[in-house]
Short mmCIF file of C-alpha atoms in Angstrom, two decimals:
data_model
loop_
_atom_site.label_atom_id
_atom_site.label_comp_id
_atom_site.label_asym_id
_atom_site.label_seq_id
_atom_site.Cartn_x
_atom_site.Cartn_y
_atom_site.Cartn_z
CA UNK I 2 -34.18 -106.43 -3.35
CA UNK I 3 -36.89 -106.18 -1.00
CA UNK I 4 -39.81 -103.47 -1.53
CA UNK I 5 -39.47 -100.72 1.41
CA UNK I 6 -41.62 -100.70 4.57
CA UNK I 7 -44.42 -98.86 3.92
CA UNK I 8 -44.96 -95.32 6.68
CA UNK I 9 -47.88 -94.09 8.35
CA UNK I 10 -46.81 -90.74 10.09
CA UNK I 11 -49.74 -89.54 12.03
CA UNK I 12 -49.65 -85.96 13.36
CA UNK I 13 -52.18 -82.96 14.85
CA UNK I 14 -50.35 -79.76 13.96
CA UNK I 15 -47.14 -79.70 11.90
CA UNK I 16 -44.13 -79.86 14.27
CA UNK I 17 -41.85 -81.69 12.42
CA UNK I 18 -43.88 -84.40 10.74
CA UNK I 19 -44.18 -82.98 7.12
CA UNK I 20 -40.64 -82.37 6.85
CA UNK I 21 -39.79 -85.87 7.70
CA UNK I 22 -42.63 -86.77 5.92
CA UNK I 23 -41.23 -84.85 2.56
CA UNK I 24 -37.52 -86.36 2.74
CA UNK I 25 -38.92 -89.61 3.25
CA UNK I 26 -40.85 -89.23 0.34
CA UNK I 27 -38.14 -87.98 -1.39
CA UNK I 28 -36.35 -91.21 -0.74
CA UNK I 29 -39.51 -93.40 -2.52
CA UNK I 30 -40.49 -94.67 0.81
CA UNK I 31 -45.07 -95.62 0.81
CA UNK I 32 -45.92 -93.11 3.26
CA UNK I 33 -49.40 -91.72 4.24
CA UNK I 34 -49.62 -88.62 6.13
CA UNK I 35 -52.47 -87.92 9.06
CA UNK I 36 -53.18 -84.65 9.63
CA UNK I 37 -55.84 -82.35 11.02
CA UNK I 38 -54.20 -79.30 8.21
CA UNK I 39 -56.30 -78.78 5.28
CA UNK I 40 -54.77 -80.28 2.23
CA UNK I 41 -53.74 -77.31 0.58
CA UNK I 42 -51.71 -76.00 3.57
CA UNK I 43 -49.62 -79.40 3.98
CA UNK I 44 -48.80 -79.32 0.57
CA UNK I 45 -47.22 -75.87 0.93
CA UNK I 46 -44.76 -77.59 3.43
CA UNK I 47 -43.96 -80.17 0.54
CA UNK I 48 -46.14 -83.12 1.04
CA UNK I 49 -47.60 -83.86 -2.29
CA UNK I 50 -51.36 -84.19 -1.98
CA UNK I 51 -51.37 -88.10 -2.94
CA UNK I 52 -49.91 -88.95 0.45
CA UNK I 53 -52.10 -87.16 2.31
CA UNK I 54 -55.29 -87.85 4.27
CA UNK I 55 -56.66 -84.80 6.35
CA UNK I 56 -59.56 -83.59 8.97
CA UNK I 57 -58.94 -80.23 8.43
CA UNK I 58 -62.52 -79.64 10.28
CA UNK I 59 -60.65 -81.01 13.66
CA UNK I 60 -58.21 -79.02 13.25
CA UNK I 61 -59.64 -75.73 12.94
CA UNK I 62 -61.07 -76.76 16.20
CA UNK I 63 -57.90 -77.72 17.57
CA UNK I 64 -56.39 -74.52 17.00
CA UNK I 65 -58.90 -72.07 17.72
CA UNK I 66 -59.66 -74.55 20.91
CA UNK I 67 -56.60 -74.22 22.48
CA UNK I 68 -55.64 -70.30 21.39
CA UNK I 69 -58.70 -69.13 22.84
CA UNK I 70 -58.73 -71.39 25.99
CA UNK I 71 -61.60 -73.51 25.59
CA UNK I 72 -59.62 -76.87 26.24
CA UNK I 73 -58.09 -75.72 29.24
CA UNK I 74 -61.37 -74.78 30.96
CA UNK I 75 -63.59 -78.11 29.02
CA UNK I 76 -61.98 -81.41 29.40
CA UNK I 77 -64.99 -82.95 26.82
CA UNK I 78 -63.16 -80.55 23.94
CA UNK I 79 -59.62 -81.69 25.14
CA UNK I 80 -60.81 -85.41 24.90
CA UNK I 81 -62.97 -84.89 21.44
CA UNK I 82 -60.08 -83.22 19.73
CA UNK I 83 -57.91 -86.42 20.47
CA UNK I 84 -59.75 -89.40 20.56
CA UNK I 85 -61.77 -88.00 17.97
CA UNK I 86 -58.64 -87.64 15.73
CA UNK I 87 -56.90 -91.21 16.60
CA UNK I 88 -60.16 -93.34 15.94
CA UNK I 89 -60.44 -91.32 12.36
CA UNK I 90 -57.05 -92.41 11.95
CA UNK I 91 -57.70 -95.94 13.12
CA UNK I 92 -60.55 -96.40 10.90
CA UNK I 93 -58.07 -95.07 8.05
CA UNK I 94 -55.41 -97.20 8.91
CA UNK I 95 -56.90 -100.40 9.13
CA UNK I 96 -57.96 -99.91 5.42
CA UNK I 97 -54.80 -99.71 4.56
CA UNK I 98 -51.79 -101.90 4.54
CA UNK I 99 -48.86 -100.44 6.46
CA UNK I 100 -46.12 -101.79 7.94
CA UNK I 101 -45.09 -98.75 10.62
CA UNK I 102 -46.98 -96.48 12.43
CA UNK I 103 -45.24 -93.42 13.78
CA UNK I 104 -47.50 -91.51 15.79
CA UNK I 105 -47.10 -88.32 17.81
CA UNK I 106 -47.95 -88.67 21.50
CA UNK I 107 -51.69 -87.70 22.60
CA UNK I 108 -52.99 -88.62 19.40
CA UNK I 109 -52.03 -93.06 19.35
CA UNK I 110 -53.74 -94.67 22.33
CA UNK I 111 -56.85 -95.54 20.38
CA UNK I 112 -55.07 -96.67 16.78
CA UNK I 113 -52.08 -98.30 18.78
CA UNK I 114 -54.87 -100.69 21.16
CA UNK I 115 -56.43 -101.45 17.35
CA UNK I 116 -53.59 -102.15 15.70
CA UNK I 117 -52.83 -104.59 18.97
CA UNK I 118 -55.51 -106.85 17.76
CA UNK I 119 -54.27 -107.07 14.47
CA UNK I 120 -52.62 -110.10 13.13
CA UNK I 121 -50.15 -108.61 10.71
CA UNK I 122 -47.31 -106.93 12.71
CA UNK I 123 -47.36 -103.59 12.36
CA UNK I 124 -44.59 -101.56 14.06
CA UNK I 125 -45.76 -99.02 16.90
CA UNK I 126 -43.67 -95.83 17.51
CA UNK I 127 -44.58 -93.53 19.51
CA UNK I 128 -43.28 -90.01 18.90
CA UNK I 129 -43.01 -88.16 21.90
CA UNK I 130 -41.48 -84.62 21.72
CA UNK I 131 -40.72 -83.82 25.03
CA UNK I 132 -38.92 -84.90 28.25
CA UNK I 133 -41.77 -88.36 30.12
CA UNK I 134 -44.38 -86.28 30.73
CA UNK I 135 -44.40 -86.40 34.02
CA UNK I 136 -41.11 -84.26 34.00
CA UNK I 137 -42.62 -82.08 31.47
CA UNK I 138 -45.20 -81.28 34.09
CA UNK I 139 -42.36 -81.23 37.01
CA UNK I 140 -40.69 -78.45 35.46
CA UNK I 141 -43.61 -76.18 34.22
CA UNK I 142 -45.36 -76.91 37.26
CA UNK I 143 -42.58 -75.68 39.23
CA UNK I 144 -42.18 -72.65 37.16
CA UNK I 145 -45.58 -71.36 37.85
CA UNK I 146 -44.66 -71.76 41.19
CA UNK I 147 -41.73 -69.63 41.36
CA UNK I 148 -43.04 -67.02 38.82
CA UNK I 149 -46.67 -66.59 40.12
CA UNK I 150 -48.12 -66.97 37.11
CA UNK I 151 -50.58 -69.88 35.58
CA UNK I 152 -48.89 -72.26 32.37
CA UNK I 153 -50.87 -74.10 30.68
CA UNK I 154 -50.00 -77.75 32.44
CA UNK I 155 -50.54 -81.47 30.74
CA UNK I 156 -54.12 -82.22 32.05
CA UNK I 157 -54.29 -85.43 34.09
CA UNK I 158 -56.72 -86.69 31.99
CA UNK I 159 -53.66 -86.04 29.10
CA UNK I 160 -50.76 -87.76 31.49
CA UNK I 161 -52.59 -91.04 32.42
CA UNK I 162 -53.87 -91.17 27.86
CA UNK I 163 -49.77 -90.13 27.50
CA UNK I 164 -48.99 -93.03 30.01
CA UNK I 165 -50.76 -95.84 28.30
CA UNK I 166 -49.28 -94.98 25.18
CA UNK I 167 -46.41 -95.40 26.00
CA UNK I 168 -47.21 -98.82 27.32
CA UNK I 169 -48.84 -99.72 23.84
CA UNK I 170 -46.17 -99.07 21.92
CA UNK I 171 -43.35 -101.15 20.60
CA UNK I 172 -41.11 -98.32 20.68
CA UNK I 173 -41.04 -94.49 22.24
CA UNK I 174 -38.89 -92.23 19.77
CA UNK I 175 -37.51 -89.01 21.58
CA UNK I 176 -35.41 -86.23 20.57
CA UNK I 177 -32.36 -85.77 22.40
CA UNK I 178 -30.26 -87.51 25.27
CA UNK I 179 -31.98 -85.28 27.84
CA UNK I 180 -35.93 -86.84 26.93
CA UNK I 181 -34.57 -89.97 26.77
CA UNK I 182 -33.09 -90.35 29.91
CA UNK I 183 -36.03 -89.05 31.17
CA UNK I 184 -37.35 -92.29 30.36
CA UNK I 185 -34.43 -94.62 31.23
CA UNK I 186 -34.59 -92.57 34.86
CA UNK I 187 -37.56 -94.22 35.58
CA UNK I 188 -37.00 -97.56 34.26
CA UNK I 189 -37.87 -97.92 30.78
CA UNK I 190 -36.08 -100.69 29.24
CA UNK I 191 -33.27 -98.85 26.96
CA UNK I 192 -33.62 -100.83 23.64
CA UNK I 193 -37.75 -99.31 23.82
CA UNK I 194 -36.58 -95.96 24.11
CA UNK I 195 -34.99 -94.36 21.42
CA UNK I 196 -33.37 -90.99 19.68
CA UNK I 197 -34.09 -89.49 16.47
CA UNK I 198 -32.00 -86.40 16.35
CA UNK I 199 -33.72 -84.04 13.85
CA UNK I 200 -31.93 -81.28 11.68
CA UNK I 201 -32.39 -78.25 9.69
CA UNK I 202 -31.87 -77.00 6.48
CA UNK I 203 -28.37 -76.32 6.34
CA UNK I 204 -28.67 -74.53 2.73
CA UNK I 205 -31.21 -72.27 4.41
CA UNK I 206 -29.34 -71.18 7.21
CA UNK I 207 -25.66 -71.79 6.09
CA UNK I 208 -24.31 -67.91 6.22
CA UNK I 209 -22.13 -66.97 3.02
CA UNK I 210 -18.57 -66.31 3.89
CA UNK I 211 -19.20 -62.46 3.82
CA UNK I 212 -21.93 -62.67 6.74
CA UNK I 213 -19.15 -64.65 8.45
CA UNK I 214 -16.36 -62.50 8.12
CA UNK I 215 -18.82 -59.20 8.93
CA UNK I 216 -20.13 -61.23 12.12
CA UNK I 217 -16.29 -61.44 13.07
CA UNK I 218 -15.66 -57.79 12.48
CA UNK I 219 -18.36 -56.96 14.42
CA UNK I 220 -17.03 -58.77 17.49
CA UNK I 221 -13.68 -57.64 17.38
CA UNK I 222 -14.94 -54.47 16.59
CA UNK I 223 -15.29 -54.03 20.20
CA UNK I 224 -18.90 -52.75 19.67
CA UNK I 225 -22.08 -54.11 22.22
CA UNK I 226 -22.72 -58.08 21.40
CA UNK I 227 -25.52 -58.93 19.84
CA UNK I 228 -27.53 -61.54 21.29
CA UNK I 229 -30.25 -63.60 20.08
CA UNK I 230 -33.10 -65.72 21.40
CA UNK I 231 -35.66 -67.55 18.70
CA UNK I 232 -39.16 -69.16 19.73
CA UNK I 233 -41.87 -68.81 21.45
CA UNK I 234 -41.09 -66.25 24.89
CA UNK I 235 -42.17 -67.59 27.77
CA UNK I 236 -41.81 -69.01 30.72
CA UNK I 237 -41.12 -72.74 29.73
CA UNK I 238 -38.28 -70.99 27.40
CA UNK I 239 -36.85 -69.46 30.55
CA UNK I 240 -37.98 -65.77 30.40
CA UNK I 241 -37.28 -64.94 33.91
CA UNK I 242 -33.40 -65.69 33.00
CA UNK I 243 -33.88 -63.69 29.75
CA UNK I 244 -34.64 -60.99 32.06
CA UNK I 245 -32.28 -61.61 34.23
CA UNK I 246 -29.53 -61.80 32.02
CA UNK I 247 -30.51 -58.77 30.03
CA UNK I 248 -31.11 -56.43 33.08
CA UNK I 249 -27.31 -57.17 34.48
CA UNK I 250 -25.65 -56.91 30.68
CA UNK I 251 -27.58 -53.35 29.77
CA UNK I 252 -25.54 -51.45 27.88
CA UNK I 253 -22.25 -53.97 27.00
CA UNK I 254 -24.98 -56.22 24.94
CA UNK I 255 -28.17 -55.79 22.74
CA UNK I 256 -30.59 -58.39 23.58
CA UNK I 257 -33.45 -59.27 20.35
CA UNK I 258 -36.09 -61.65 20.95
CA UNK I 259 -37.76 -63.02 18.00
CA UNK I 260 -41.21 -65.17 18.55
CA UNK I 261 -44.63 -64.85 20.11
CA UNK I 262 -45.00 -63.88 23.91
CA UNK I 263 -46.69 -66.31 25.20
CA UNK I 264 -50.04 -65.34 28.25
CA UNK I 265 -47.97 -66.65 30.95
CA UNK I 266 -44.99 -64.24 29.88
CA UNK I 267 -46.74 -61.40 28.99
CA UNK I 268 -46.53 -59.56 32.75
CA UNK I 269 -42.70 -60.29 32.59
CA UNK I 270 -42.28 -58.65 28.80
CA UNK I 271 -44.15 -56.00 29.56
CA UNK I 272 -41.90 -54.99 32.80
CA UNK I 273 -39.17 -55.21 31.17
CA UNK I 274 -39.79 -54.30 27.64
CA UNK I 275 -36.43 -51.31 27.78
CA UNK I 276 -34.01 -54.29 28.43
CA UNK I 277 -34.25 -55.85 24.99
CA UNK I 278 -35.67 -55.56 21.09
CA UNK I 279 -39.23 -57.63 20.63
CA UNK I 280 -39.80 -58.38 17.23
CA UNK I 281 -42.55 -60.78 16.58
CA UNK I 282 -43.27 -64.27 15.01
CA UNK I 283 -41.52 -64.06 11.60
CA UNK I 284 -42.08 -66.81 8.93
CA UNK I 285 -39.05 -69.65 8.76
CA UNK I 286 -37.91 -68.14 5.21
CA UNK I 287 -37.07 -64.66 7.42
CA UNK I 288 -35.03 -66.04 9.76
CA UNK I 289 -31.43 -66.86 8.22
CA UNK I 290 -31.27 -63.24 7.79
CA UNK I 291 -32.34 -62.67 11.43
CA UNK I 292 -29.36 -65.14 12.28
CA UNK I 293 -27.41 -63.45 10.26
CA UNK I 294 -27.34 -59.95 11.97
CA UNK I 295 -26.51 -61.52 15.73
CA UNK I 296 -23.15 -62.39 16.94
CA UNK I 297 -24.53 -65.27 19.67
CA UNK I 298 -27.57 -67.53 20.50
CA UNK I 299 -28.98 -68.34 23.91
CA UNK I 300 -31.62 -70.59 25.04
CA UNK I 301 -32.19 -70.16 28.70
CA UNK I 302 -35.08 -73.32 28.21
CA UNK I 303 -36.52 -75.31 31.36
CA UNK I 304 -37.58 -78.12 28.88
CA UNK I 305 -37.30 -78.91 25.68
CA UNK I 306 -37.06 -82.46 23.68
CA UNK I 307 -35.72 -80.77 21.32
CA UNK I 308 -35.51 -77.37 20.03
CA UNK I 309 -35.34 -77.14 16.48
CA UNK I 310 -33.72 -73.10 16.92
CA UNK I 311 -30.44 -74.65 17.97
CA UNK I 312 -29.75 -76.62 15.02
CA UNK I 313 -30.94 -73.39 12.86
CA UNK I 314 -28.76 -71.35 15.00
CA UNK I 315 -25.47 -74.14 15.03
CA UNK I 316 -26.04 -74.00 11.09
CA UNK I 317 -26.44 -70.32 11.01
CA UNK I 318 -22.65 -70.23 12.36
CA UNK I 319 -23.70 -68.72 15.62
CA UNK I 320 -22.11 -69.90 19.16
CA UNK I 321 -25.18 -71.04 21.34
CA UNK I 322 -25.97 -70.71 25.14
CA UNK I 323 -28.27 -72.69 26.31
CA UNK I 324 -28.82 -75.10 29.06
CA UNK I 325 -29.02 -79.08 29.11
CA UNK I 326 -32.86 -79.41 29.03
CA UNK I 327 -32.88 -79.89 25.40
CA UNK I 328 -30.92 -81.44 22.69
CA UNK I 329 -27.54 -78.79 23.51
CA UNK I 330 -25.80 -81.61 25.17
CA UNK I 331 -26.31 -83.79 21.99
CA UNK I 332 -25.22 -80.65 19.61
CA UNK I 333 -22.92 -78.62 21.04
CA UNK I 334 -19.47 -79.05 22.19
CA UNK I 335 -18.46 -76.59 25.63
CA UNK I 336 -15.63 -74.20 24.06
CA UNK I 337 -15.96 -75.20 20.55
CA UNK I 338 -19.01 -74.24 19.74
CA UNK I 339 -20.88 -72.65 22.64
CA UNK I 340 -21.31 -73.81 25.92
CA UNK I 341 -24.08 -76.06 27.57
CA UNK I 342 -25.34 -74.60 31.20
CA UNK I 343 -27.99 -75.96 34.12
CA UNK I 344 -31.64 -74.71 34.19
CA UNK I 345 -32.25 -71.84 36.35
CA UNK I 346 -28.86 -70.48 36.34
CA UNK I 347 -28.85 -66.94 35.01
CA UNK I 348 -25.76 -66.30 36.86
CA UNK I 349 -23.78 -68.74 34.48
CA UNK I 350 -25.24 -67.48 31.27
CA UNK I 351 -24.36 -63.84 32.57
CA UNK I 352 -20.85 -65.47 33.34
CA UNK I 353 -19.90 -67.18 29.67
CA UNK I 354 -21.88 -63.86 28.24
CA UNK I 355 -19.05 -61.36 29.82
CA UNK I 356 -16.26 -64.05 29.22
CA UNK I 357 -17.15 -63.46 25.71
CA UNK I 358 -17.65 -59.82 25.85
CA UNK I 359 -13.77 -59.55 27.84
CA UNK I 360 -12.29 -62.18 25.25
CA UNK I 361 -13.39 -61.48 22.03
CA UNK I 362 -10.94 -63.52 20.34
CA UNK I 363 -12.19 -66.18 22.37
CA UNK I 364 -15.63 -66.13 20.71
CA UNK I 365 -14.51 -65.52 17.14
CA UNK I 366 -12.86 -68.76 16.81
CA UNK I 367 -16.19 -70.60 18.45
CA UNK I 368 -17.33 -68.76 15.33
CA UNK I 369 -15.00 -69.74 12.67
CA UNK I 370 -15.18 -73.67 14.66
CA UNK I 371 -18.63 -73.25 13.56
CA UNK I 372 -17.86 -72.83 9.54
CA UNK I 373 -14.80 -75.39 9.65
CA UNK I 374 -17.79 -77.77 10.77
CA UNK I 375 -20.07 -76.92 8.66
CA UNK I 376 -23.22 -79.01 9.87
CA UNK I 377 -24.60 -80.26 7.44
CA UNK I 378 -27.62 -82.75 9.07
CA UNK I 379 -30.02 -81.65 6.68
CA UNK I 380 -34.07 -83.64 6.56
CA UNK I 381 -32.21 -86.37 3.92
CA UNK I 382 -30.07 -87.68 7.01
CA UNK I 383 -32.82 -87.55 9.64
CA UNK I 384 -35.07 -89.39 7.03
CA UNK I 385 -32.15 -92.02 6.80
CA UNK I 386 -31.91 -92.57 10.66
CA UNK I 387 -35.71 -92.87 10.84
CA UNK I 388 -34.83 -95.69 8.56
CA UNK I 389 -32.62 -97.46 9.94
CA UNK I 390 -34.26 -97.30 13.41
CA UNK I 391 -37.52 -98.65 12.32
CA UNK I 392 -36.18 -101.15 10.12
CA UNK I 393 -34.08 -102.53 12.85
CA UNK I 394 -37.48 -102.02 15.51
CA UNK I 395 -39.47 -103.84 12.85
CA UNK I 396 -37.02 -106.80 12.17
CA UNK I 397 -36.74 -107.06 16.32
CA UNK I 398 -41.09 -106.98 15.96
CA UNK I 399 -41.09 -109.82 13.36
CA UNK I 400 -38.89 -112.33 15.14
CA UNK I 401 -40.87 -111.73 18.36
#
């Protein structure tokens, strides 16, 4: 039996790196993490210190950088913080013996054009988490437009680095079916581009059947719907249609918004702040129980690649709303278990939203679809994917 291929997962911030990063572990694949968290803080997230290599230095820059708005107004910090970290990473890399490289976008372009020059193959993907970027920066762009408000935009500098890596690479790993076409739209060849579908964990966020059957009660109860956003609120999350939609349902529906508002939504929060419950940022571990209290999810989103709340909320037992900017289309099924709307169309979501409040019945079974399913895509099953992709990439690699 052949030894595994050997993983280099190379990451600024956490998104969803360490938990991949953990399950592959788990599964005794040689993997080195690259991250600008100290030590101490990825191993709280499961990543045992032995796989680890960190600049936690960077990363206190990066974070403070970009909260306080440094790298917006000095392109020199924006280009420090990520050339800086890819050559560290380079220079760690090539002292090692890997066999794939699975870098996060914005943070390759330098260990990618080294790893080029290399004579062993070593496999290049290139994670990217949203839509091409140059839809990311469509959408947002056209946001600020329409909401007279400034959002923090992909620099140019950042779309022609994000452009060359994607010509470096061997292969560009998105998220869902909507950032992959975004790709294949604008003529990517389709075996380069491919999907990693990420997951949750199901034993967190699986209800008990008591939560279940008082979520049902609740609805046919004929009391106000309770409806339930997760993530970051602003204005790349849709929070003009969350306003919208809350400001024509007052009354028959009890909006909650749970996350962070984000600058660019804070004028819109704040003038509308009687049309909904704004609880802030909670840790992961406090939001099952968060799930738990709300009778259906919607995700109003302009772009996503993913959105990691929709598999929390699909797992939670919830029906979700949301629109076909992010991995919906790939998760949920119109009718069965929520229902999958365009961008910019609070009118529909304020539709399926009174369909539900006049047929109650209607969304109970989209609820009890939900625990017949049970969805169980847990980190183990993304981990084996990532397997199986790059194994198959980096058999393609060697007979090239």
């Amino acid at each position: 039996m052949s030894a595994p291929l050997s993983v280099s997962i190379v990451v600024q911030g956490r998104f969803h790196a360490f938990a991949l990063a953990e399950a592959l572990i788990k599964k005794g694949v040689p993997l080195k993490l690259y991250t600008n968290y100290p030590a101490f803080k990825a191993e709280q997230f499961g990543v045992p210190r032995g796989n680890l290599k960190c600049l936690p230095l960077l990363g206190l820059l990066h974070r403070y950088g970009y909260r306080w708005g440094w790298v917006e107004k000095c392109q020199a910090l924006e280009r420090l913080l990520h050339q800086g970290f890819s050559r560290w990473t380079s220079r760690c890399i090539m002292q090692d013996e890997t066999d794939i490289v699975h870098a996060f976008s914005g943070v390759a372009l330098e260990t990618y054009r080294d790893l080029e020059r290399r004579r062993r193959p070593v496999l290049r993907l290139l994670m990217r988490g949203s839509a091409h970027i140059s839809d990311q920066y469509k959408e947002l762009h056209r946001e600020s437009r329409l909401a007279g408000a400034q959002v923090e935009l992909p620099s140019t500098w950042m779309m022609h680095r994000e452009r060359q890596e994607y010509q470096v690479s061997h292969n560009i790993v998105t998220l869902s079916s909507y950032a992959r076409n975004s790709f294949l739209q604008r003529g990517y060849e389709e075996d380069k581009i491919l999907r990693l579908a990420l997951g949750s964990d199901y034993t967190m966020f699986r209800p008990s059947r008591e939560v279940v059957d008082q979520r049902l009660a609740r609805i046919r109860s004929g009391a106000p719907l309770k409806v339930l956003f997760t993530g970051n609120v602003s204005l790349q999350k849709g929070v003009r249609d969350m306003i919208s939609v809350a400001r024509a349902l007052r009354g028959r529906m009890e909006f909650r918004l749970v996350g962070g508002v984000t600058p660019d939504a804070m004028s819109q929060v704040a003038g509308a702040s009687e049309l909904f419950e704004l609880v802030p940022r909670v840790p992961e571990s406090e939001l099952p129980g968060i799930y738990n209290q709300a009778d259906v999810f919607f995700f109003p989103t302009l772009h996503d690649g993913f959105a990691a709340v929709l598999a929390q909320a699909k797992a939670a037992c919830l029906p979700v709303l949301c629109t076909s900017h992010c991995a919906g289309p790939d998760l949920i099924t119109d009718d069965l278990t929520g229902w999958v709307l365009p961008t910019r169309r609070p009118d529909l979501f304020i539709q399926r939203l009174s369909s539900y409040d006049q047929d109650r019945e209607a969304l109970a079974r989209q609820v009890e679809n939900l625990w017949l399913i049970q969805d169980k895509r847990g980190w183990d099953l993304v981990a084996d994917d990532f397997l199986t992709m790059s194994e198959k990439a980096y058999a393609g690699l060697r007979r090239t």
